[in-house]
Amino acid sequence: MEKLVLTHLQKIYTQNKKTVIHDFNLSVRDGEFIVFVGPSGCGKSTLLRMIAGLEDITSGELFLNGKKANRLPAKDRNLSVVFQNYALFPHLSVFENIAFGLRIRHYPKQKVNEAVYNAAEMLGLQRLLHEKPKQLSGGQRQRVALGRAIVRQADLFLMDEPLSNLDAKLRTQMREEILNLHQKLETTTIYVTHDQVEAMTMATRIVVLKDGRIQQIGTPKQIYTAPANTFVATFIGMPQMNVFHAAGSDSARWDDFIPLSLKKSDSYTQGRVLLGIRPENILVAADGLPVTVNYAELMGADTYVHGEIAGTDKQIVIRCEPDRDFCSGETVYVRFPEDKCHFFDAESGKRLTIEAAAYEA
Amino acid sequence: MANRRLITKAVLYLILILLAFMMVLPLIWMFLSSFKTGSEIFAQPPVWIPETFQWKNYLNAFNLAPFGIYLANSLITATAITVIQIMLSSMIAYGLTQLEFKGKAFLFQSMLLTYMLPAAVTYVPSYVILAKLGLLDSLTGIVVSNISSVFSIFLLRQSFLKVPKEIVEAARSEGANDWQILWKVMCPMSLSTIFTLAMITFVEMYNNYLWPSLIVKSQSKYLITVGLNQFFTTQGTFQNQWAMIMAVNVISVAPLLLLFFIFQKWFIKGVGDSGLKG
Ligand SMILES: Nc1ncnc2c1ncn2[C@@H]1O[C@H](COP(=O)(O)OP(=O)(O)OP(=O)(O)O)[C@@H](O)[C@H]1O
Ligand SMILES: [Mg+2]
């Protein structure tokens, strides 16, 4: 069943008449874990707040459980929001913070106790129940905020960058905890982040946003292996995808490594094609395209080689096994396996599907 | 260096002690005088400690006028005004800070404008309104005419503005309506302001004299301030009544002093955490 459907959603802030969300369409199935990802200021929070009922919808429609809910007050939407800065009630104990929504709904005492203790146990908060938020660490506060969200059988969890205030280690740990919770509770979740690792590891589907427009919706795998445009291609993936102008005029040698059918196409000869290849898909071989190494970074599990294509100023990053050493100024030869190459229209940046001929070195 | 700092500090403390002493001296004198005889009060050179403590001054005072009733009237009206005024002001402050409606800015500005008016200007119209409501010469009249206060609205509004938006939004998405947000989030989070405001209002209402003296006529409705003045004007001319006046004074300031000693910790302490990170 569709839990949440958004059609042609648009948001214009009245204060500055700025259109922040353009024609947003999405339908979320029950139990999905949707991640909104995009750079700062692209409208992720605005979208989430519209879904939560904390911000007016300028135009378009929002359906919750199949019912139109554009004007449904936040308190009646039965969803819970986890805010970036936790937004715990400072005057209430951890117990009362978690119990807040249940008390508002006048649950019987025993049911409240039961639910709160369950949630606390799930999140390892049993021993902190009588503390005030002030006395907790960032990670603990975040857990309380999660506790407040899960204690009530909310229809939908909305989380706005819930981990961004935590240190790297805690973030990884909380990420796992949130995923475990999702597996246990199976509550439909919309999760906002600008961290691509969170997006890739947590999502059943990712929505990539830029300037208030959807760039692509897909599973992490789809987003990674078939990015819809150059923005998605370079936004997701670390280090980011190499993108080159694949015009024949660029360099004679470079030209040799472009798939044949692409070479024949008009767009190619007129320089209207971009070629993208992820650093880990580039093969270092005995011959091929020569690359001058600038420097190499040993990351532990692998090495990032930064260089430029010989005779050009095109920067390139290669990710390879850590056992080989590279020194600055050295020339290495690389190949781009054809099935790993992505092609984009140079003007629109949109993905091109090209039936390329078999690659021959 | 350390020496000089010590000296500066000592001088500072000396001045402070002197000032503090000057503040409490009249109170001490009043307290001691309430146990003196009339001639001891006016004795030259002054007598500080009475020869024998005249406990009967208190009894006599109570026999001359119903101070118990005055005191009760004052405590009841001041408490009622404080409670009702803060509840009403909280609701207005909530509307001014959390709700969106046409004319909000105008409403707030006109409230502030009325604050600029001297209180005396409103006496006549207020008197007429109370008369029309049939509330003259009643405790209800005293309460009703004091339950709205621009000062408390303003103070609470400032305090509510400091409550982070996310906290209100969190409450809202947890299912709280405006009424619940007001009483379960805004007010508890503004507790120190509410407390200070309650103290100020209570003291002000307990000490209120002019307006109550205009609207109450019968002795059974007198507030302590009105009763005290009445007592003073009828009895004050005789030297040996002064000890009783002092006794009555002690009784009338006792509730305030008591309040201060119970809650002084609260005056100093503020509730700091806003509930957000950082
Ligand atoms: N209340 C507001 N009034 C006017 N403009 C706003 C308001 N809130 C946000 N905006 C604008 O809307 C745009 C999107 O803001 P939003 O907070 O949704 O971004 P975001 O994707 O959540 O960014 P971040 O990752 O930094 O949190 C921004 O350009 C911002 O300036
Ligand atoms: Mg945001």
PDB file of N, CA and C in Angstrom, chain A residues 50-127:
ATOM      1  N   MET A  50       7.063  19.953   5.242  1.00  0.00           N
ATOM      2  CA  MET A  50       5.748  19.952   4.584  1.00  0.00           C
ATOM      3  C   MET A  50       5.034  18.635   4.852  1.00  0.00           C
ATOM      4  N   ILE A  51       5.788  17.545   4.806  1.00  0.00           N
ATOM      5  CA  ILE A  51       5.180  16.247   5.076  1.00  0.00           C
ATOM      6  C   ILE A  51       4.685  16.183   6.521  1.00  0.00           C
ATOM      7  N   ALA A  52       5.464  16.803   7.418  1.00  0.00           N
ATOM      8  CA  ALA A  52       5.107  16.772   8.839  1.00  0.00           C
ATOM      9  C   ALA A  52       3.949  17.700   9.163  1.00  0.00           C
ATOM     10  N   GLY A  53       3.637  18.607   8.241  1.00  0.00           N
ATOM     11  CA  GLY A  53       2.559  19.549   8.507  1.00  0.00           C
ATOM     12  C   GLY A  53       3.034  20.768   9.270  1.00  0.00           C
ATOM     13  N   LEU A  54       4.342  20.991   9.282  1.00  0.00           N
ATOM     14  CA  LEU A  54       4.884  22.142  10.000  1.00  0.00           C
ATOM     15  C   LEU A  54       5.086  23.329   9.065  1.00  0.00           C
ATOM     16  N   GLU A  55       4.887  23.065   7.768  1.00  0.00           N
ATOM     17  CA  GLU A  55       5.074  24.120   6.780  1.00  0.00           C
ATOM     18  C   GLU A  55       3.931  23.983   5.767  1.00  0.00           C
ATOM     19  N   ASP A  56       3.380  25.121   5.339  1.00  0.00           N
ATOM     20  CA  ASP A  56       2.276  25.077   4.372  1.00  0.00           C
ATOM     21  C   ASP A  56       2.749  24.542   3.029  1.00  0.00           C
ATOM     22  N   ILE A  57       1.827  23.906   2.320  1.00  0.00           N
ATOM     23  CA  ILE A  57       2.122  23.462   0.962  1.00  0.00           C
ATOM     24  C   ILE A  57       1.594  24.529   0.016  1.00  0.00           C
ATOM     25  N   THR A  58       2.458  25.049  -0.849  1.00  0.00           N
ATOM     26  CA  THR A  58       2.021  26.115  -1.747  1.00  0.00           C
ATOM     27  C   THR A  58       1.080  25.579  -2.810  1.00  0.00           C
ATOM     28  N   SER A  59       1.501  24.498  -3.489  1.00  0.00           N
ATOM     29  CA  SER A  59       0.573  23.831  -4.389  1.00  0.00           C
ATOM     30  C   SER A  59       0.985  22.379  -4.539  1.00  0.00           C
ATOM     31  N   GLY A  60       0.108  21.602  -5.166  1.00  0.00           N
ATOM     32  CA  GLY A  60       0.355  20.174  -5.244  1.00  0.00           C
ATOM     33  C   GLY A  60      -0.418  19.460  -4.161  1.00  0.00           C
ATOM     34  N   GLU A  61      -0.306  18.132  -4.149  1.00  0.00           N
ATOM     35  CA  GLU A  61      -1.101  17.380  -3.191  1.00  0.00           C
ATOM     36  C   GLU A  61      -0.274  16.407  -2.390  1.00  0.00           C
ATOM     37  N   LEU A  62      -0.727  16.192  -1.158  1.00  0.00           N
ATOM     38  CA  LEU A  62      -0.052  15.267  -0.262  1.00  0.00           C
ATOM     39  C   LEU A  62      -1.092  14.281   0.251  1.00  0.00           C
ATOM     40  N   PHE A  63      -0.841  13.001   0.038  1.00  0.00           N
ATOM     41  CA  PHE A  63      -1.762  11.981   0.524  1.00  0.00           C
ATOM     42  C   PHE A  63      -1.077  11.137   1.589  1.00  0.00           C
ATOM     43  N   LEU A  64      -1.746  10.990   2.709  1.00  0.00           N
ATOM     44  CA  LEU A  64      -1.248  10.112   3.767  1.00  0.00           C
ATOM     45  C   LEU A  64      -2.216   8.951   3.871  1.00  0.00           C
ATOM     46  N   ASN A  65      -1.734   7.730   3.757  1.00  0.00           N
ATOM     47  CA  ASN A  65      -2.597   6.550   3.805  1.00  0.00           C
ATOM     48  C   ASN A  65      -3.770   6.676   2.843  1.00  0.00           C
ATOM     49  N   GLY A  66      -3.491   7.247   1.677  1.00  0.00           N
ATOM     50  CA  GLY A  66      -4.528   7.343   0.666  1.00  0.00           C
ATOM     51  C   GLY A  66      -5.486   8.505   0.832  1.00  0.00           C
ATOM     52  N   LYS A  67      -5.345   9.266   1.906  1.00  0.00           N
ATOM     53  CA  LYS A  67      -6.262  10.399   2.109  1.00  0.00           C
ATOM     54  C   LYS A  67      -5.525  11.704   1.903  1.00  0.00           C
ATOM     55  N   LYS A  68      -6.190  12.624   1.240  1.00  0.00           N
ATOM     56  CA  LYS A  68      -5.564  13.922   1.026  1.00  0.00           C
ATOM     57  C   LYS A  68      -5.337  14.610   2.371  1.00  0.00           C
ATOM     58  N   ALA A  69      -4.124  15.097   2.571  1.00  0.00           N
ATOM     59  CA  ALA A  69      -3.794  15.601   3.902  1.00  0.00           C
ATOM     60  C   ALA A  69      -3.094  16.950   3.858  1.00  0.00           C
ATOM     61  N   ASN A  70      -3.269  17.680   2.744  1.00  0.00           N
ATOM     62  CA  ASN A  70      -2.583  18.978   2.628  1.00  0.00           C
ATOM     63  C   ASN A  70      -2.761  19.852   3.854  1.00  0.00           C
ATOM     64  N   ARG A  71      -3.988  19.901   4.348  1.00  0.00           N
ATOM     65  CA  ARG A  71      -4.283  20.849   5.414  1.00  0.00           C
ATOM     66  C   ARG A  71      -4.504  20.179   6.767  1.00  0.00           C
ATOM     67  N   LEU A  72      -4.184  18.896   6.830  1.00  0.00           N
ATOM     68  CA  LEU A  72      -4.318  18.190   8.110  1.00  0.00           C
ATOM     69  C   LEU A  72      -3.299  18.760   9.100  1.00  0.00           C
ATOM     70  N   PRO A  73      -3.758  19.167  10.307  1.00  0.00           N
ATOM     71  CA  PRO A  73      -2.799  19.721  11.266  1.00  0.00           C
ATOM     72  C   PRO A  73      -1.753  18.681  11.669  1.00  0.00           C
ATOM     73  N   ALA A  74      -0.561  19.185  11.989  1.00  0.00           N
ATOM     74  CA  ALA A  74       0.554  18.296  12.335  1.00  0.00           C
ATOM     75  C   ALA A  74       0.163  17.298  13.415  1.00  0.00           C
ATOM     76  N   LYS A  75      -0.588  17.759  14.393  1.00  0.00           N
ATOM     77  CA  LYS A  75      -0.887  16.894  15.540  1.00  0.00           C
ATOM     78  C   LYS A  75      -1.773  15.717  15.155  1.00  0.00           C
ATOM     79  N   ASP A  76      -2.462  15.838  14.015  1.00  0.00           N
ATOM     80  CA  ASP A  76      -3.361  14.757  13.618  1.00  0.00           C
ATOM     81  C   ASP A  76      -2.765  13.841  12.557  1.00  0.00           C
ATOM     82  N   ARG A  77      -1.494  14.045  12.233  1.00  0.00           N
ATOM     83  CA  ARG A  77      -0.922  13.230  11.150  1.00  0.00           C
ATOM     84  C   ARG A  77      -0.357  11.914  11.647  1.00  0.00           C
ATOM     85  N   ASN A  78      -0.273  11.760  12.934  1.00  0.00           N
ATOM     86  CA  ASN A  78       0.276  10.555  13.546  1.00  0.00           C
ATOM     87  C   ASN A  78       1.630  10.158  12.977  1.00  0.00           C
ATOM     88  N   LEU A  79       2.515  11.120  12.942  1.00  0.00           N
ATOM     89  CA  LEU A  79       3.873  10.785  12.545  1.00  0.00           C
ATOM     90  C   LEU A  79       4.800  11.366  13.588  1.00  0.00           C
ATOM     91  N   SER A  80       6.018  10.856  13.644  1.00  0.00           N
ATOM     92  CA  SER A  80       6.916  11.464  14.618  1.00  0.00           C
ATOM     93  C   SER A  80       8.171  11.958  13.931  1.00  0.00           C
ATOM     94  N   VAL A  81       8.652  13.072  14.431  1.00  0.00           N
ATOM     95  CA  VAL A  81       9.765  13.756  13.797  1.00  0.00           C
ATOM     96  C   VAL A  81      10.979  13.710  14.727  1.00  0.00           C
ATOM     97  N   VAL A  82      12.116  13.368  14.160  1.00  0.00           N
ATOM     98  CA  VAL A  82      13.369  13.468  14.914  1.00  0.00           C
ATOM     99  C   VAL A  82      14.136  14.645  14.322  1.00  0.00           C
ATOM    100  N   PHE A  83      14.395  15.647  15.156  1.00  0.00           N
ATOM    101  CA  PHE A  83      15.031  16.860  14.658  1.00  0.00           C
ATOM    102  C   PHE A  83      16.545  16.766  14.775  1.00  0.00           C
ATOM    103  N   GLN A  84      17.193  17.565  13.945  1.00  0.00           N
ATOM    104  CA  GLN A  84      18.657  17.570  13.930  1.00  0.00           C
ATOM    105  C   GLN A  84      19.235  17.940  15.291  1.00  0.00           C
ATOM    106  N   ASN A  85      18.597  18.903  15.955  1.00  0.00           N
ATOM    107  CA  ASN A  85      19.116  19.304  17.267  1.00  0.00           C
ATOM    108  C   ASN A  85      18.331  18.650  18.399  1.00  0.00           C
ATOM    109  N   TYR A  86      17.727  17.525  18.107  1.00  0.00           N
ATOM    110  CA  TYR A  86      17.030  16.669  19.090  1.00  0.00           C
ATOM    111  C   TYR A  86      15.708  17.225  19.591  1.00  0.00           C
ATOM    112  N   ALA A  87      15.673  18.544  19.910  1.00  0.00           N
ATOM    113  CA  ALA A  87      14.434  19.165  20.403  1.00  0.00           C
ATOM    114  C   ALA A  87      13.778  18.367  21.523  1.00  0.00           C
ATOM    115  N   LEU A  88      14.561  18.012  22.524  1.00  0.00           N
ATOM    116  CA  LEU A  88      13.981  17.354  23.700  1.00  0.00           C
ATOM    117  C   LEU A  88      13.390  18.423  24.611  1.00  0.00           C
ATOM    118  N   PHE A  89      12.430  18.012  25.440  1.00  0.00           N
ATOM    119  CA  PHE A  89      11.851  18.968  26.378  1.00  0.00           C
ATOM    120  C   PHE A  89      12.778  19.069  27.592  1.00  0.00           C
ATOM    121  N   PRO A  90      13.384  20.227  27.805  1.00  0.00           N
ATOM    122  CA  PRO A  90      14.423  20.328  28.837  1.00  0.00           C
ATOM    123  C   PRO A  90      13.880  20.170  30.246  1.00  0.00           C
ATOM    124  N   HIS A  91      12.591  20.453  30.418  1.00  0.00           N
ATOM    125  CA  HIS A  91      12.037  20.414  31.774  1.00  0.00           C
ATOM    126  C   HIS A  91      11.543  19.027  32.146  1.00  0.00           C
ATOM    127  N   LEU A  92      11.601  18.085  31.198  1.00  0.00           N
ATOM    128  CA  LEU A  92      11.087  16.743  31.482  1.00  0.00           C
ATOM    129  C   LEU A  92      12.231  15.738  31.545  1.00  0.00           C
ATOM    130  N   SER A  93      12.030  14.715  32.348  1.00  0.00           N
ATOM    131  CA  SER A  93      13.024  13.653  32.437  1.00  0.00           C
ATOM    132  C   SER A  93      13.018  12.848  31.135  1.00  0.00           C
ATOM    133  N   VAL A  94      14.013  11.994  30.989  1.00  0.00           N
ATOM    134  CA  VAL A  94      14.080  11.140  29.811  1.00  0.00           C
ATOM    135  C   VAL A  94      12.778  10.338  29.686  1.00  0.00           C
ATOM    136  N   PHE A  95      12.341   9.802  30.801  1.00  0.00           N
ATOM    137  CA  PHE A  95      11.101   9.016  30.806  1.00  0.00           C
ATOM    138  C   PHE A  95       9.940   9.841  30.263  1.00  0.00           C
ATOM    139  N   GLU A  96       9.787  11.053  30.806  1.00  0.00           N
ATOM    140  CA  GLU A  96       8.649  11.881  30.395  1.00  0.00           C
ATOM    141  C   GLU A  96       8.800  12.382  28.967  1.00  0.00           C
ATOM    142  N   ASN A  97      10.040  12.584  28.548  1.00  0.00           N
ATOM    143  CA  ASN A  97      10.254  12.967  27.159  1.00  0.00           C
ATOM    144  C   ASN A  97       9.744  11.885  26.220  1.00  0.00           C
ATOM    145  N   ILE A  98      10.104  10.651  26.534  1.00  0.00           N
ATOM    146  CA  ILE A  98       9.676   9.539  25.685  1.00  0.00           C
ATOM    147  C   ILE A  98       8.166   9.363  25.788  1.00  0.00           C
ATOM    148  N   ALA A  99       7.637   9.580  26.995  1.00  0.00           N
ATOM    149  CA  ALA A  99       6.211   9.327  27.218  1.00  0.00           C
ATOM    150  C   ALA A  99       5.313  10.449  26.708  1.00  0.00           C
ATOM    151  N   PHE A 100       5.909  11.565  26.293  1.00  0.00           N
ATOM    152  CA  PHE A 100       5.126  12.765  25.996  1.00  0.00           C
ATOM    153  C   PHE A 100       3.910  12.511  25.100  1.00  0.00           C
ATOM    154  N   GLY A 101       4.167  11.866  23.954  1.00  0.00           N
ATOM    155  CA  GLY A 101       3.089  11.639  22.996  1.00  0.00           C
ATOM    156  C   GLY A 101       1.985  10.744  23.560  1.00  0.00           C
ATOM    157  N   LEU A 102       2.378   9.800  24.405  1.00  0.00           N
ATOM    158  CA  LEU A 102       1.394   8.878  24.992  1.00  0.00           C
ATOM    159  C   LEU A 102       0.545   9.612  26.026  1.00  0.00           C
ATOM    160  N   ARG A 103       1.193  10.455  26.817  1.00  0.00           N
ATOM    161  CA  ARG A 103       0.466  11.229  27.824  1.00  0.00           C
ATOM    162  C   ARG A 103      -0.541  12.163  27.169  1.00  0.00           C
ATOM    163  N   ILE A 104      -0.090  12.788  26.073  1.00  0.00           N
ATOM    164  CA  ILE A 104      -0.983  13.688  25.343  1.00  0.00           C
ATOM    165  C   ILE A 104      -2.228  12.928  24.896  1.00  0.00           C
ATOM    166  N   ARG A 105      -2.035  11.670  24.541  1.00  0.00           N
ATOM    167  CA  ARG A 105      -3.170  10.865  24.076  1.00  0.00           C
ATOM    168  C   ARG A 105      -3.877  10.146  25.219  1.00  0.00           C
ATOM    169  N   HIS A 106      -3.509  10.502  26.438  1.00  0.00           N
ATOM    170  CA  HIS A 106      -4.164   9.947  27.625  1.00  0.00           C
ATOM    171  C   HIS A 106      -4.134   8.431  27.674  1.00  0.00           C
ATOM    172  N   TYR A 107      -2.986   7.850  27.385  1.00  0.00           N
ATOM    173  CA  TYR A 107      -2.852   6.409  27.541  1.00  0.00           C
ATOM    174  C   TYR A 107      -2.906   6.067  29.030  1.00  0.00           C
ATOM    175  N   PRO A 108      -3.432   4.905  29.385  1.00  0.00           N
ATOM    176  CA  PRO A 108      -3.409   4.523  30.801  1.00  0.00           C
ATOM    177  C   PRO A 108      -1.967   4.356  31.287  1.00  0.00           C
ATOM    178  N   LYS A 109      -1.792   4.651  32.569  1.00  0.00           N
ATOM    179  CA  LYS A 109      -0.473   4.688  33.180  1.00  0.00           C
ATOM    180  C   LYS A 109       0.361   3.440  32.862  1.00  0.00           C
ATOM    181  N   GLN A 110      -0.307   2.298  33.025  1.00  0.00           N
ATOM    182  CA  GLN A 110       0.439   1.053  32.881  1.00  0.00           C
ATOM    183  C   GLN A 110       0.953   0.878  31.456  1.00  0.00           C
ATOM    184  N   LYS A 111       0.121   1.281  30.510  1.00  0.00           N
ATOM    185  CA  LYS A 111       0.517   1.167  29.109  1.00  0.00           C
ATOM    186  C   LYS A 111       1.687   2.092  28.799  1.00  0.00           C
ATOM    187  N   VAL A 112       1.646   3.277  29.399  1.00  0.00           N
ATOM    188  CA  VAL A 112       2.739   4.230  29.204  1.00  0.00           C
ATOM    189  C   VAL A 112       4.037   3.626  29.723  1.00  0.00           C
ATOM    190  N   ASN A 113       3.978   3.131  30.961  1.00  0.00           N
ATOM    191  CA  ASN A 113       5.179   2.547  31.546  1.00  0.00           C
ATOM    192  C   ASN A 113       5.743   1.441  30.666  1.00  0.00           C
ATOM    193  N   GLU A 114       4.863   0.569  30.259  1.00  0.00           N
ATOM    194  CA  GLU A 114       5.275  -0.572  29.447  1.00  0.00           C
ATOM    195  C   GLU A 114       5.970  -0.107  28.168  1.00  0.00           C
ATOM    196  N   ALA A 115       5.292   0.811  27.480  1.00  0.00           N
ATOM    197  CA  ALA A 115       5.818   1.270  26.193  1.00  0.00           C
ATOM    198  C   ALA A 115       7.159   1.974  26.371  1.00  0.00           C
ATOM    199  N   VAL A 116       7.242   2.817  27.403  1.00  0.00           N
ATOM    200  CA  VAL A 116       8.481   3.557  27.604  1.00  0.00           C
ATOM    201  C   VAL A 116       9.621   2.601  27.963  1.00  0.00           C
ATOM    202  N   TYR A 117       9.344   1.638  28.830  1.00  0.00           N
ATOM    203  CA  TYR A 117      10.412   0.704  29.201  1.00  0.00           C
ATOM    204  C   TYR A 117      10.855  -0.124  28.001  1.00  0.00           C
ATOM    205  N   ASN A 118       9.909  -0.505  27.172  1.00  0.00           N
ATOM    206  CA  ASN A 118      10.279  -1.240  25.959  1.00  0.00           C
ATOM    207  C   ASN A 118      11.207  -0.433  25.068  1.00  0.00           C
ATOM    208  N   ALA A 119      10.788   0.809  24.846  1.00  0.00           N
ATOM    209  CA  ALA A 119      11.589   1.672  23.965  1.00  0.00           C
ATOM    210  C   ALA A 119      12.968   1.903  24.578  1.00  0.00           C
ATOM    211  N   ALA A 120      12.980   2.136  25.893  1.00  0.00           N
ATOM    212  CA  ALA A 120      14.245   2.407  26.566  1.00  0.00           C
ATOM    213  C   ALA A 120      15.175   1.207  26.463  1.00  0.00           C
ATOM    214  N   GLU A 121      14.577   0.041  26.555  1.00  0.00           N
ATOM    215  CA  GLU A 121      15.395  -1.162  26.472  1.00  0.00           C
ATOM    216  C   GLU A 121      15.991  -1.302  25.078  1.00  0.00           C
ATOM    217  N   MET A 122      15.152  -1.049  24.082  1.00  0.00           N
ATOM    218  CA  MET A 122      15.611  -1.158  22.705  1.00  0.00           C
ATOM    219  C   MET A 122      16.792  -0.233  22.443  1.00  0.00           C
ATOM    220  N   LEU A 123      16.791   0.911  23.125  1.00  0.00           N
ATOM    221  CA  LEU A 123      17.811   1.923  22.852  1.00  0.00           C
ATOM    222  C   LEU A 123      18.879   1.996  23.940  1.00  0.00           C
ATOM    223  N   GLY A 124      18.815   1.082  24.906  1.00  0.00           N
ATOM    224  CA  GLY A 124      19.811   1.088  25.976  1.00  0.00           C
ATOM    225  C   GLY A 124      19.733   2.319  26.856  1.00  0.00           C
ATOM    226  N   LEU A 125      18.520   2.767  27.147  1.00  0.00           N
ATOM    227  CA  LEU A 125      18.362   3.985  27.953  1.00  0.00           C
ATOM    228  C   LEU A 125      17.837   3.706  29.357  1.00  0.00           C
ATOM    229  N   GLN A 126      17.745   2.408  29.705  1.00  0.00           N
ATOM    230  CA  GLN A 126      17.076   2.065  30.973  1.00  0.00           C
ATOM    231  C   GLN A 126      17.625   2.844  32.153  1.00  0.00           C
ATOM    232  N   ARG A 127      18.950   3.021  32.177  1.00  0.00           N
ATOM    233  CA  ARG A 127      19.536   3.607  33.375  1.00  0.00           C
ATOM    234  C   ARG A 127      19.510   5.131  33.361  1.00  0.00           C
TER     235      ARG A 127
END
